[in-house]
CSV table of C-alpha atoms in Angstrom, one decimal:
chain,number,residue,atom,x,y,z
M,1159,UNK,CA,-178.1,-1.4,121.3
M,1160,UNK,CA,-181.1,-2.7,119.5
M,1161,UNK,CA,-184.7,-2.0,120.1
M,1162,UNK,CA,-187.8,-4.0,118.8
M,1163,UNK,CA,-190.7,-1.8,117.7
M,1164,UNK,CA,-193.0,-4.0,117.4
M,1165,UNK,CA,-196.5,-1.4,116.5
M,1166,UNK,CA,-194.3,1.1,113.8
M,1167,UNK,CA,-192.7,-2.1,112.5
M,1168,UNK,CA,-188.7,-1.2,112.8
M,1169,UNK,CA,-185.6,-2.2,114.8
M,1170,UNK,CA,-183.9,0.9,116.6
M,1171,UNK,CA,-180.1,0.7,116.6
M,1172,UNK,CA,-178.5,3.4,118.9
M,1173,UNK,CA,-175.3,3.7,120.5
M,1174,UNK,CA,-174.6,3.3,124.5
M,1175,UNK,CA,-175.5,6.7,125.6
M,1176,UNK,CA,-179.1,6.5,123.6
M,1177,UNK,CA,-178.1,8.1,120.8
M,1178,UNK,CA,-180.1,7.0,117.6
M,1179,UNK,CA,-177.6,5.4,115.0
M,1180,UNK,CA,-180.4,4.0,112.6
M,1181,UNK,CA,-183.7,3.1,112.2
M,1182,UNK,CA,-184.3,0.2,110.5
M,1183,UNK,CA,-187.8,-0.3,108.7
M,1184,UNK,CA,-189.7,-3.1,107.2
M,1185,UNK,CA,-189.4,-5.1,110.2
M,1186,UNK,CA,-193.5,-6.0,110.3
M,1187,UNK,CA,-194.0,-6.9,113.7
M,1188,UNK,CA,-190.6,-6.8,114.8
M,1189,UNK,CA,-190.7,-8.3,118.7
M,1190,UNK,CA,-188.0,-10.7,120.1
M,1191,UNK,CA,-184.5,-10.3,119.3
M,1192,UNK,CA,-181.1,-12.5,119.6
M,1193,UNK,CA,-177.7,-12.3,119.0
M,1194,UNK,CA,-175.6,-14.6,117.5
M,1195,UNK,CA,-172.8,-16.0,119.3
M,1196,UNK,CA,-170.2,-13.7,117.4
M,1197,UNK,CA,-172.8,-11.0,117.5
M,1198,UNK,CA,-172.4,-10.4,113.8
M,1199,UNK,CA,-175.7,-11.2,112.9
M,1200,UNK,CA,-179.5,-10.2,114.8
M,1201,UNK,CA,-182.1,-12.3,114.6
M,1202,UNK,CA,-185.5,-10.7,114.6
M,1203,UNK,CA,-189.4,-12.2,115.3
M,1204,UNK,CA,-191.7,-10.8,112.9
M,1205,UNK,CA,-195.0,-11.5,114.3
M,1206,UNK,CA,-196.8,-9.6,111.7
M,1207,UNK,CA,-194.9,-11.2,108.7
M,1208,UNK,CA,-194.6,-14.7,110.2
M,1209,UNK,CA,-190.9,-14.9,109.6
M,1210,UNK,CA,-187.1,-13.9,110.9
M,1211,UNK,CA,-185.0,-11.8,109.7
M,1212,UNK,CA,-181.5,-11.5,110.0
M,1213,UNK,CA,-179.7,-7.9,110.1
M,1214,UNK,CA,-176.2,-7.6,110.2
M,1215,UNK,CA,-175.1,-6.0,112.5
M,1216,UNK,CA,-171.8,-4.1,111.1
M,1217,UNK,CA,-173.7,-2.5,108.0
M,1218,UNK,CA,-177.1,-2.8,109.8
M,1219,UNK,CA,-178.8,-4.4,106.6
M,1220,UNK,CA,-181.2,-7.2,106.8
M,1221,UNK,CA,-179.6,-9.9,104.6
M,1222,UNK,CA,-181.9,-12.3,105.0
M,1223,UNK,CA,-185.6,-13.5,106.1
M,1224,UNK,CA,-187.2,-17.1,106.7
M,1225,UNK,CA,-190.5,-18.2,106.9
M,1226,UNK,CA,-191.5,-20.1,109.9
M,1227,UNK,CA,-194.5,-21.2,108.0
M,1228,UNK,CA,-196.7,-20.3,111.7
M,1229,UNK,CA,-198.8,-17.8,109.7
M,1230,UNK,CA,-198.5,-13.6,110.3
M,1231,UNK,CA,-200.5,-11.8,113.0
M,1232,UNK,CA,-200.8,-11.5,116.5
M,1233,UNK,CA,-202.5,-14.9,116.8
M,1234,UNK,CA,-199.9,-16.5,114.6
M,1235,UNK,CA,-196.7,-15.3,113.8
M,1236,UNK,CA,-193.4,-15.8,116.3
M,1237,UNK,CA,-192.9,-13.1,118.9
M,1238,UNK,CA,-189.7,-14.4,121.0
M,1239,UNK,CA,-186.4,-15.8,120.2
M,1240,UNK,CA,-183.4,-17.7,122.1
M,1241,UNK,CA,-180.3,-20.0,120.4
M,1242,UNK,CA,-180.4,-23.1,121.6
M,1243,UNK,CA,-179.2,-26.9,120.5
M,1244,UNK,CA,-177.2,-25.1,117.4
M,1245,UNK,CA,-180.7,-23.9,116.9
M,1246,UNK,CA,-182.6,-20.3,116.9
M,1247,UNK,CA,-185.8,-21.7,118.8
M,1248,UNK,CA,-189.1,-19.7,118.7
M,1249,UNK,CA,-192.7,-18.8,120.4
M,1250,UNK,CA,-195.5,-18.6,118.6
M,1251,UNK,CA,-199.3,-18.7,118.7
M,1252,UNK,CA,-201.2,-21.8,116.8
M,1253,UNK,CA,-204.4,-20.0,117.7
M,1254,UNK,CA,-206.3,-17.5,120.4
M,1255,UNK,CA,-205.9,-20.2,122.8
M,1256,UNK,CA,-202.7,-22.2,122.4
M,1257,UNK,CA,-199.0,-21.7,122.1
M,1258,UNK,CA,-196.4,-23.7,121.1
M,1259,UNK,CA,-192.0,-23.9,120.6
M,1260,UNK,CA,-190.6,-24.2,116.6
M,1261,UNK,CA,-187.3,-24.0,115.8
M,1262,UNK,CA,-185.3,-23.1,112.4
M,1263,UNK,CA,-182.0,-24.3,111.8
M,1264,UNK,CA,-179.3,-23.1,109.5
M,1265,UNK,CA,-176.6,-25.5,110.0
M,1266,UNK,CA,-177.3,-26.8,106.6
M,1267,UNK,CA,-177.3,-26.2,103.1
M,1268,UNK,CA,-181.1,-24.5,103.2
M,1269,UNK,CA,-182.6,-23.5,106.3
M,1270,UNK,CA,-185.0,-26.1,108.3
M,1271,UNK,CA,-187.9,-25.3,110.2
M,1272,UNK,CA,-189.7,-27.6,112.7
M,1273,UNK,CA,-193.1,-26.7,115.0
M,1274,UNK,CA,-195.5,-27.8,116.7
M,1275,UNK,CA,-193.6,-28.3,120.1
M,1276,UNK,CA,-194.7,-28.0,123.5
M,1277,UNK,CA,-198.1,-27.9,122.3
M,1278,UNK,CA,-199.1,-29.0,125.5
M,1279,UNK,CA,-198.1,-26.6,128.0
M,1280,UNK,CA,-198.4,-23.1,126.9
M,1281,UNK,CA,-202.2,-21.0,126.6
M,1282,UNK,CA,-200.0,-18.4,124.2
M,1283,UNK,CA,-197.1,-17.5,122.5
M,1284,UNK,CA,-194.1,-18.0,125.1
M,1285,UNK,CA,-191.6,-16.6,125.8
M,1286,UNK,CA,-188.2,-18.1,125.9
M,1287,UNK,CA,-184.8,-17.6,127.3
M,1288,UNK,CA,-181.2,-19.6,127.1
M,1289,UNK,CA,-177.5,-18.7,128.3
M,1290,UNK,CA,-174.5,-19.3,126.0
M,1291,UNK,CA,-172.8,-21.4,129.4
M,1292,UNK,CA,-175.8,-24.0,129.1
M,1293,UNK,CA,-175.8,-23.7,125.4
M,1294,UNK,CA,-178.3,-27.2,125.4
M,1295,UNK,CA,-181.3,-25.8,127.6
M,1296,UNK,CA,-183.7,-24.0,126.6
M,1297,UNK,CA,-186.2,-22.3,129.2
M,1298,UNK,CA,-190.0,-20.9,127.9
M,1299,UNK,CA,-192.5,-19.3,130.1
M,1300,UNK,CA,-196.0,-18.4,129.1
M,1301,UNK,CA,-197.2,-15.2,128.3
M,1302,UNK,CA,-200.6,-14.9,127.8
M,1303,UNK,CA,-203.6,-15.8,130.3
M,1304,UNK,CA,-203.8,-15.5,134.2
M,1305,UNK,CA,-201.5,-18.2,135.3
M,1306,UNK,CA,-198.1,-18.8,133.4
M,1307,UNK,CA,-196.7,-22.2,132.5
M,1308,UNK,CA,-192.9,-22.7,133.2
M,1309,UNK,CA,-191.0,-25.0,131.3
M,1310,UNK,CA,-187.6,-26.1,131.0
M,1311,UNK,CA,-186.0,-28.8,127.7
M,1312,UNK,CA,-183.3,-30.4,126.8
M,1313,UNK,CA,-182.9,-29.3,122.8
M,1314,UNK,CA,-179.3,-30.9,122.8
M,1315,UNK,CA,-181.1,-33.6,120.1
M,1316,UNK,CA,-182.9,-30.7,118.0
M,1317,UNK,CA,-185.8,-31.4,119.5
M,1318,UNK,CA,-187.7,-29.7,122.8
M,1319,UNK,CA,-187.4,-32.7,125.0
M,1320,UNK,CA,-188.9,-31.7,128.5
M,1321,UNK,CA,-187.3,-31.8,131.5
M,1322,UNK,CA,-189.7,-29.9,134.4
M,1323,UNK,CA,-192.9,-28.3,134.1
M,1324,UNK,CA,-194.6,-26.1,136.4
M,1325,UNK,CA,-198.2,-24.1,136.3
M,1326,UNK,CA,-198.8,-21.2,138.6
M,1327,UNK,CA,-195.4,-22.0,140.1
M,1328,UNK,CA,-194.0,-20.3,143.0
M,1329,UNK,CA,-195.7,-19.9,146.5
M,1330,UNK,CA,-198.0,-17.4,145.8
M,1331,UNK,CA,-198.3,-18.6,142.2
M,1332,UNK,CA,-197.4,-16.3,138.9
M,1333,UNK,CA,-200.1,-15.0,137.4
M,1334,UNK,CA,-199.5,-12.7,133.9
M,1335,UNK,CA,-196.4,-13.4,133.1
M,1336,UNK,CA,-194.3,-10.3,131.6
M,1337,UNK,CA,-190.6,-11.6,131.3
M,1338,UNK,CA,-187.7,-14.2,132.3
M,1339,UNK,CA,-184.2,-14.1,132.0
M,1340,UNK,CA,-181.7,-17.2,132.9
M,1341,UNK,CA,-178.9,-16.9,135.2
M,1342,UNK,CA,-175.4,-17.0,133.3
M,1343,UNK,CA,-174.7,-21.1,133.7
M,1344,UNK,CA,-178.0,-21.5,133.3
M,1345,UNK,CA,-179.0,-22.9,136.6
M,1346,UNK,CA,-181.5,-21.1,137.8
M,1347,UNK,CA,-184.4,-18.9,135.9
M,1348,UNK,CA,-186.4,-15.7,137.3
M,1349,UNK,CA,-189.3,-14.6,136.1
M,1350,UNK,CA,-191.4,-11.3,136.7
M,1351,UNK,CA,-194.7,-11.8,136.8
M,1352,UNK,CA,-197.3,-8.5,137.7
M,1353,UNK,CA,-198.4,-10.7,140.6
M,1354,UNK,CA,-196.9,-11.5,143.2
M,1355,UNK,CA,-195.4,-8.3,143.9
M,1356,UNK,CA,-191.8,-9.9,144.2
M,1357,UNK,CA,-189.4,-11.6,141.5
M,1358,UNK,CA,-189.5,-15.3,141.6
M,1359,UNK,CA,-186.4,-17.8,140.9
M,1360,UNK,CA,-186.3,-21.4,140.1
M,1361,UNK,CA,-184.0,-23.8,139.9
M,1362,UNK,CA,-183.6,-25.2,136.1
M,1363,UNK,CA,-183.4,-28.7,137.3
M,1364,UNK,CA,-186.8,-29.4,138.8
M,1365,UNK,CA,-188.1,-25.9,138.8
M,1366,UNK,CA,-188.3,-26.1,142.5
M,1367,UNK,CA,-188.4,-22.9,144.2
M,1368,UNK,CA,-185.3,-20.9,144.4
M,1369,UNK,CA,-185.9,-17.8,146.7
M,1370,UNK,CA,-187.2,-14.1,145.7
M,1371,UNK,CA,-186.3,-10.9,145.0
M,1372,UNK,CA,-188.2,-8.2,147.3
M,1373,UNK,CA,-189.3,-5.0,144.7
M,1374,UNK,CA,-193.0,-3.6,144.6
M,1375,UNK,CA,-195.6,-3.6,143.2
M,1376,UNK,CA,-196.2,-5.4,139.3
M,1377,UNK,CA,-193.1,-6.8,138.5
M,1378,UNK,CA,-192.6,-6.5,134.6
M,1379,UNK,CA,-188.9,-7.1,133.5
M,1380,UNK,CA,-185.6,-8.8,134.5
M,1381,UNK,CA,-182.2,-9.0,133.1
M,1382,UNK,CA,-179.2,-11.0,134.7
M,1383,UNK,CA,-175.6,-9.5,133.6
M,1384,UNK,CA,-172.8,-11.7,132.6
M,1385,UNK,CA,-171.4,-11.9,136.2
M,1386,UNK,CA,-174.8,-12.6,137.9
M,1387,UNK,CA,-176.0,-9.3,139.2
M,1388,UNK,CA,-180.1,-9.5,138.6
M,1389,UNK,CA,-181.8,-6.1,137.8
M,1390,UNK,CA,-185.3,-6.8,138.5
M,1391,UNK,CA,-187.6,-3.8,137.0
M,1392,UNK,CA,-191.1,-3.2,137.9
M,1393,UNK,CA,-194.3,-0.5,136.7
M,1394,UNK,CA,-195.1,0.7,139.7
M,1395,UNK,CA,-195.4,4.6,139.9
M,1396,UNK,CA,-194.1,5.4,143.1
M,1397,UNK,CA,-191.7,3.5,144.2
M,1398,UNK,CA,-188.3,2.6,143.0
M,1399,UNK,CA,-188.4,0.9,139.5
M,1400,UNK,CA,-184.6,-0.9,138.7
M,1401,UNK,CA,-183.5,-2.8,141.9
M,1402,UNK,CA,-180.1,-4.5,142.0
M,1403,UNK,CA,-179.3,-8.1,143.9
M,1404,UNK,CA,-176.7,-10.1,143.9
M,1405,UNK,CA,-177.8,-13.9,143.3
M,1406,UNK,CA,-179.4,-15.4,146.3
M,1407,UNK,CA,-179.8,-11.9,148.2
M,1408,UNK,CA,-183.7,-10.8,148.8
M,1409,UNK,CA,-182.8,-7.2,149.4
M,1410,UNK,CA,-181.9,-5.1,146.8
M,1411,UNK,CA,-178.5,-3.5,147.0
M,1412,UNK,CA,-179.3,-0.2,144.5
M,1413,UNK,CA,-182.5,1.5,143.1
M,1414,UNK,CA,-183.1,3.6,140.5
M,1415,UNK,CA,-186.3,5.5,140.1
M,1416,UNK,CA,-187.3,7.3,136.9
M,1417,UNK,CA,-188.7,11.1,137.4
M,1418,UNK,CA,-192.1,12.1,135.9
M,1419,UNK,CA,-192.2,15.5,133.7
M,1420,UNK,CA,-194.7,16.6,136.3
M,1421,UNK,CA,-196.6,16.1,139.9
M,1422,UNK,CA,-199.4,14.7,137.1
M,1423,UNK,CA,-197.7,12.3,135.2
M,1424,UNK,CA,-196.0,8.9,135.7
M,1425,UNK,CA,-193.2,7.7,133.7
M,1426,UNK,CA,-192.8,4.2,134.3
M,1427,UNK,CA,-190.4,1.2,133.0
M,1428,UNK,CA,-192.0,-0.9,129.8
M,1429,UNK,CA,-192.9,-4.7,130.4
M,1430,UNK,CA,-189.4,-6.6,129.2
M,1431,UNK,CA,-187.5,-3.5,129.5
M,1432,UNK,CA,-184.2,-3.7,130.6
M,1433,UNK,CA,-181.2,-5.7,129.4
M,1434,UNK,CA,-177.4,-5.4,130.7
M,1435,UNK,CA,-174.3,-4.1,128.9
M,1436,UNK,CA,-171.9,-6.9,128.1
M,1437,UNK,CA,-169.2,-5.8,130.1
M,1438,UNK,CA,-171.7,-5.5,133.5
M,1439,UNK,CA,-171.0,-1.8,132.9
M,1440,UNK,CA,-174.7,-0.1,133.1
M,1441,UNK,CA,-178.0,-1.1,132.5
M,1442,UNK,CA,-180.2,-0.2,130.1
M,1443,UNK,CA,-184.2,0.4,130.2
M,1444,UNK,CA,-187.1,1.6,128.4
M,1445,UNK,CA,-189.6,3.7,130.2
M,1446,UNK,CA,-192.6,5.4,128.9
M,1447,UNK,CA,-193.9,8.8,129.7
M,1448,UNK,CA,-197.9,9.2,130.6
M,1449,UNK,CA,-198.6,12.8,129.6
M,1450,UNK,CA,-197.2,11.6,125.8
M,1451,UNK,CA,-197.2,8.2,125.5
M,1452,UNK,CA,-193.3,8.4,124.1
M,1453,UNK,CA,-191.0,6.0,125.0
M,1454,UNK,CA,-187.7,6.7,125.9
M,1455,UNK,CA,-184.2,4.3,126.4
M,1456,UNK,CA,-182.6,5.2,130.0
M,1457,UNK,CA,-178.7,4.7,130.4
M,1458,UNK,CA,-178.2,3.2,133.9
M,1459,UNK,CA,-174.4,3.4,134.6
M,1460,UNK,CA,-173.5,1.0,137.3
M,1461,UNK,CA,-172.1,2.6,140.5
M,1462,UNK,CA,-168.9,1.0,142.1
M,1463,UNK,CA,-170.2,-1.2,145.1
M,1464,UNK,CA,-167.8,-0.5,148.7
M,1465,UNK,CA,-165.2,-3.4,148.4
M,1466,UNK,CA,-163.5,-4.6,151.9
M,1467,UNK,CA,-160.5,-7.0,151.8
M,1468,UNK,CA,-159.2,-9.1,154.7
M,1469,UNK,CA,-156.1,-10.5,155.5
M,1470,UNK,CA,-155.1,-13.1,157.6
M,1471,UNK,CA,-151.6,-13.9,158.6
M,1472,UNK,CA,-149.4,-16.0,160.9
M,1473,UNK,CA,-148.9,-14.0,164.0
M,1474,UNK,CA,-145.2,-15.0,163.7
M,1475,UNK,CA,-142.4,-16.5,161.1
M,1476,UNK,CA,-139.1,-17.4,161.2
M,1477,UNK,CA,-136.5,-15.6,158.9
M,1478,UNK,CA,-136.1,-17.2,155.2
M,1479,UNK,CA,-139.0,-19.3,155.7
M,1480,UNK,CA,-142.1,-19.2,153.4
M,1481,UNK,CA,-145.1,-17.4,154.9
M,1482,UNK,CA,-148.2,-17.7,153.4
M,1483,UNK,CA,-150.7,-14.5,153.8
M,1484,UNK,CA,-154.5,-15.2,152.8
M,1485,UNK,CA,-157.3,-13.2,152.6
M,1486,UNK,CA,-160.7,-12.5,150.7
M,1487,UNK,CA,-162.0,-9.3,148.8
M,1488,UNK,CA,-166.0,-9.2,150.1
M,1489,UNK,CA,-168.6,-6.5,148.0
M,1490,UNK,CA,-172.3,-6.7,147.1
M,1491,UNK,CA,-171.6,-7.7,143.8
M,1492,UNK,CA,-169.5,-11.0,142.6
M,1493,UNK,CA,-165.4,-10.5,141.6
M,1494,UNK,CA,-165.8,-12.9,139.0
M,1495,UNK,CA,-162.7,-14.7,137.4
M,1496,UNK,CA,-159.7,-12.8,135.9
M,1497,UNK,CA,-158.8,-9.8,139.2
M,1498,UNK,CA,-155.9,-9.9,141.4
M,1499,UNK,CA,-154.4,-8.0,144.2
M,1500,UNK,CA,-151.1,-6.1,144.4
M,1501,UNK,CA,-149.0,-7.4,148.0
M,1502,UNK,CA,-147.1,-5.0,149.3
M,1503,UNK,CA,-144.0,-5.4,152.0
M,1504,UNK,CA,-143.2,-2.5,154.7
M,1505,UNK,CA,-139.9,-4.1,156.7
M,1506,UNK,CA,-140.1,-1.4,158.9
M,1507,UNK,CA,-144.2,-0.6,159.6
M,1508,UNK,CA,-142.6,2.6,160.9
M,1509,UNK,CA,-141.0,4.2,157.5
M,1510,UNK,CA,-141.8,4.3,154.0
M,1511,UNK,CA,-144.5,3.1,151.8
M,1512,UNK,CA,-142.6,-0.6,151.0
M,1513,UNK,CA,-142.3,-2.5,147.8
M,1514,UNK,CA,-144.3,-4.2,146.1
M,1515,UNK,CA,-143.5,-7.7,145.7
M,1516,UNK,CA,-146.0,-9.6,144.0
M,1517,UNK,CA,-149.5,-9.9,143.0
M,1518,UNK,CA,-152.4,-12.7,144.2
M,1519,UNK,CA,-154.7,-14.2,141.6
M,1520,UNK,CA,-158.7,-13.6,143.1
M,1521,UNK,CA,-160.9,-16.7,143.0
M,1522,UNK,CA,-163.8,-16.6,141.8
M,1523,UNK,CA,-165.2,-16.3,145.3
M,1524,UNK,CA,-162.9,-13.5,146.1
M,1525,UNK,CA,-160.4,-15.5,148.2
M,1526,UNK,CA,-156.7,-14.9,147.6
M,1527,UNK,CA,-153.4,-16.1,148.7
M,1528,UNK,CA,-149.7,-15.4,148.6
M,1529,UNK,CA,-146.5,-17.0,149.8
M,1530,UNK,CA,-143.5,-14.4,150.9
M,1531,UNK,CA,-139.9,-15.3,152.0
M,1532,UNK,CA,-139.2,-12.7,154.3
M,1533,UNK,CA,-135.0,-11.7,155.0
M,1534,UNK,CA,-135.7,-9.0,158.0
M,1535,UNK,CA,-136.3,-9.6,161.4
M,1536,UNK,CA,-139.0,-7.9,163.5
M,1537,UNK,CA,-142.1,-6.7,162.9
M,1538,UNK,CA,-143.1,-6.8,159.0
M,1539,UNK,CA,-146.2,-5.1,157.5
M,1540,UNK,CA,-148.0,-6.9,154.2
M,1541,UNK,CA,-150.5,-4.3,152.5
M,1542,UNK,CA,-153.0,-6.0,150.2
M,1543,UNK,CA,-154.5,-3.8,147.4
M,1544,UNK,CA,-157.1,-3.7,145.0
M,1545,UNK,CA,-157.5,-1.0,142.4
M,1546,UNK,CA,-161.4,-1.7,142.3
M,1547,UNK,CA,-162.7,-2.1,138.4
M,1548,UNK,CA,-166.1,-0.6,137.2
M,1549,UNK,CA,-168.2,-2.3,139.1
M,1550,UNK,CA,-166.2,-2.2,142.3
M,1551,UNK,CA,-164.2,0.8,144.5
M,1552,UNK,CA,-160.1,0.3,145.5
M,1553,UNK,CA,-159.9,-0.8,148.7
M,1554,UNK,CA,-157.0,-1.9,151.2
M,1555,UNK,CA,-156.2,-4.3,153.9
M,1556,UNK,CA,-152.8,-4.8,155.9
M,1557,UNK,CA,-151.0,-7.6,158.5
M,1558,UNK,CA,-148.6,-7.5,160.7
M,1559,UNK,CA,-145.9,-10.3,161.2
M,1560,UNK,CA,-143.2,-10.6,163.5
M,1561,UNK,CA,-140.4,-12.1,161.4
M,1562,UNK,CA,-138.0,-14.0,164.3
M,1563,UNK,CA,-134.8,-16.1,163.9
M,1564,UNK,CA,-134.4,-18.6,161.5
């Protein structure tokens, strides 16, 4: 894990259970951060040194810095990053007022840096987020002043070519903008803004509304895993802080509040302040503690959703002919690609445990199927299993077939 420190002017590195691995210093301003596709390499925004650095991250050793030629300071140097286009793209402050998109591009022999792009949306620096499945668009949010600006572009040329616009966008509007995160094939964006007191989505195409996620009071962070699961965070001090949905589901399926050291004290999650393990395994968050200011990363281990599988069968078959059995795993968060099912056959529901005979491939929508050529007459029970995975339990469902003469 790495963590920006942005005031003290360092990158924390630590290892999944919050253990500090190294601290590394220098970094003047340090703010946004992005991976590179083979995650060898960290990009960093140093606002306060109007540049970005590159650390590796095997030996944890910058190895290299560039200019962005923006100027240093807090109305000046960049603040966010996201690779786009072939590109690492950007925001930045021209001045108190405006914001604007630049890009630097290391494709070539020596690196290129362009700005000076959407100068005419954003009021401040903004901030900007892309997914690796929609490598070409390139989403950027405002966040500074009272109403946010919402754009999406098309940087597949190497330029920010707009494609939607919206300010103050959502029903109820968006007013101080604290982060955004884009959905995994990059069709759809939410953003947490402090008000309204729910997370907003939007559909990349035409930013056109795209439902909400019911939390609390000022939203201030969201992260969407790998498989689509959205953990939408918020600082509100008494009420649950992490909530869990699934995409397209207001209510949140898991909470997580953060205890205070006392009755007197808060300790509440930091504005942009989670981000998801790789492998949808737990989340990780910053909170900060009122009676000492400290900040501190919490682990969040993802707990295995209740899976239920269905099977539905042909009441009867005939001997030696092919029946098909098909069914569909169902849980509160997405299967994904890459699971199966084990299919079990019981000739006699009556004795034993059966055999196993096969395994089922799981769509991505958790459907299944599976074709058996049964040799026994009677009644015939199928067992369908799945051995659950971190994110999910084991669960079971069965059938019964009457297997008749051929």
């Amino acid at each position: 894990m790495f963590l920006s420190d942005p005031f003290g002017g360092n990158v924390l590195v630590t290892d999944y259970t919050g253990q500090v691995v190294k601290q590394i210093s220098g970094e003047a301003g340090a703010w946004g951060l992005a991976l590179s596709s083979d995650s060898r390499t960290l990009y960093v925004a140093l606002r306060d040194a109007g540049a970005i650095a590159a650390i590796d991250t095997v030996t944890l050793q910058e190895t290299a810095r560039y200019d962005t030629g923006t100027g240093a300071g807090v109305y000046a140097g960049p603040t966010s990053l996201a690779l786009a286009g072939g590109k690492i793209w950007f925001g930045y402050s021209t001045d108190t007022w405006h914001g604007a998109l630049g890009s630097l591009d290391l494709s070539g022999a020596e690196p290129v840096v362009e700005r000076g792009q959407g100068l005419d949306t954003f009021r401040g620096a903004p901030r900007l987020a892309a997914a690796p499945q929609d490598p070409d668009t390139l989403v950027a949010a405002e966040s500074d002043g009272n109403y946010a600006a919402l754009a999406v572009y098309d940087v597949s040329s190497g330029q920010a070519d707009a494609q939607a616009k919206r300010v103050n966008p959502g029903p109820d509007g968006c007013a101080s903008l604290q982060d955004l995160a884009l959905a995994p094939d990059g069709g759809r964006v939410v953003v947490a803004c402090a008000s309204p007191y729910y997370h907003q989505a939007f559909r990349t195409a035409d930013l056109s509304d795209d439902g909400r996620y019911t939390t609390s009071h000022y939203p201030n962070a969201v992260a969407i895993s790998p498989d689509g699961t959205i953990a939408a965070g918020v600082d509100g001090a008494h009420s649950p802080d992490v909530h869990l949905f699934t995409p397209g589901d207001s209510a949140a399926f898991k909470t997580w509040d953060f205890p205070a050291s006392s009755p007197y004290t808060t300790n509440t999650l930091q504005s942009a302040g989670l981000a998801w393990a790789p492998d949808d395994s737990r989340v990780f968050a910053v909170t900060k503690d009122s009676s000492s200011s400290s900040l501190t990363l919490q682990v969040l281990d993802h707990p295995q959703v209740a899976t239920t599988v269905t099977v539905q069968e042909p009441a009867s078959s005939p001997r030696n002919h092919e029946l098909t059995l098909t069914g569909k795993l169902e849980a509160a968060v997405g299967f994904g690609a890459g699971n199966t099912v084990d299919i079990w056959r019981l000739d006699d529901p009556l004795a034993g445990e059966g055999t196993l005979i096969g395994s089922a491939t799981v769509a991505a929508d958790g459907t299944f199927r599976y074709t058996d050529r049964p040799k026994a007459k009677g009644d015939v029970q199928y067992t369908v299993q799945y051995a659950g995975d971190a994110r999910h339990a084991s669960a079971y469902g069965s059938a019964v077939v009457n297997i008749t003469s051929d």
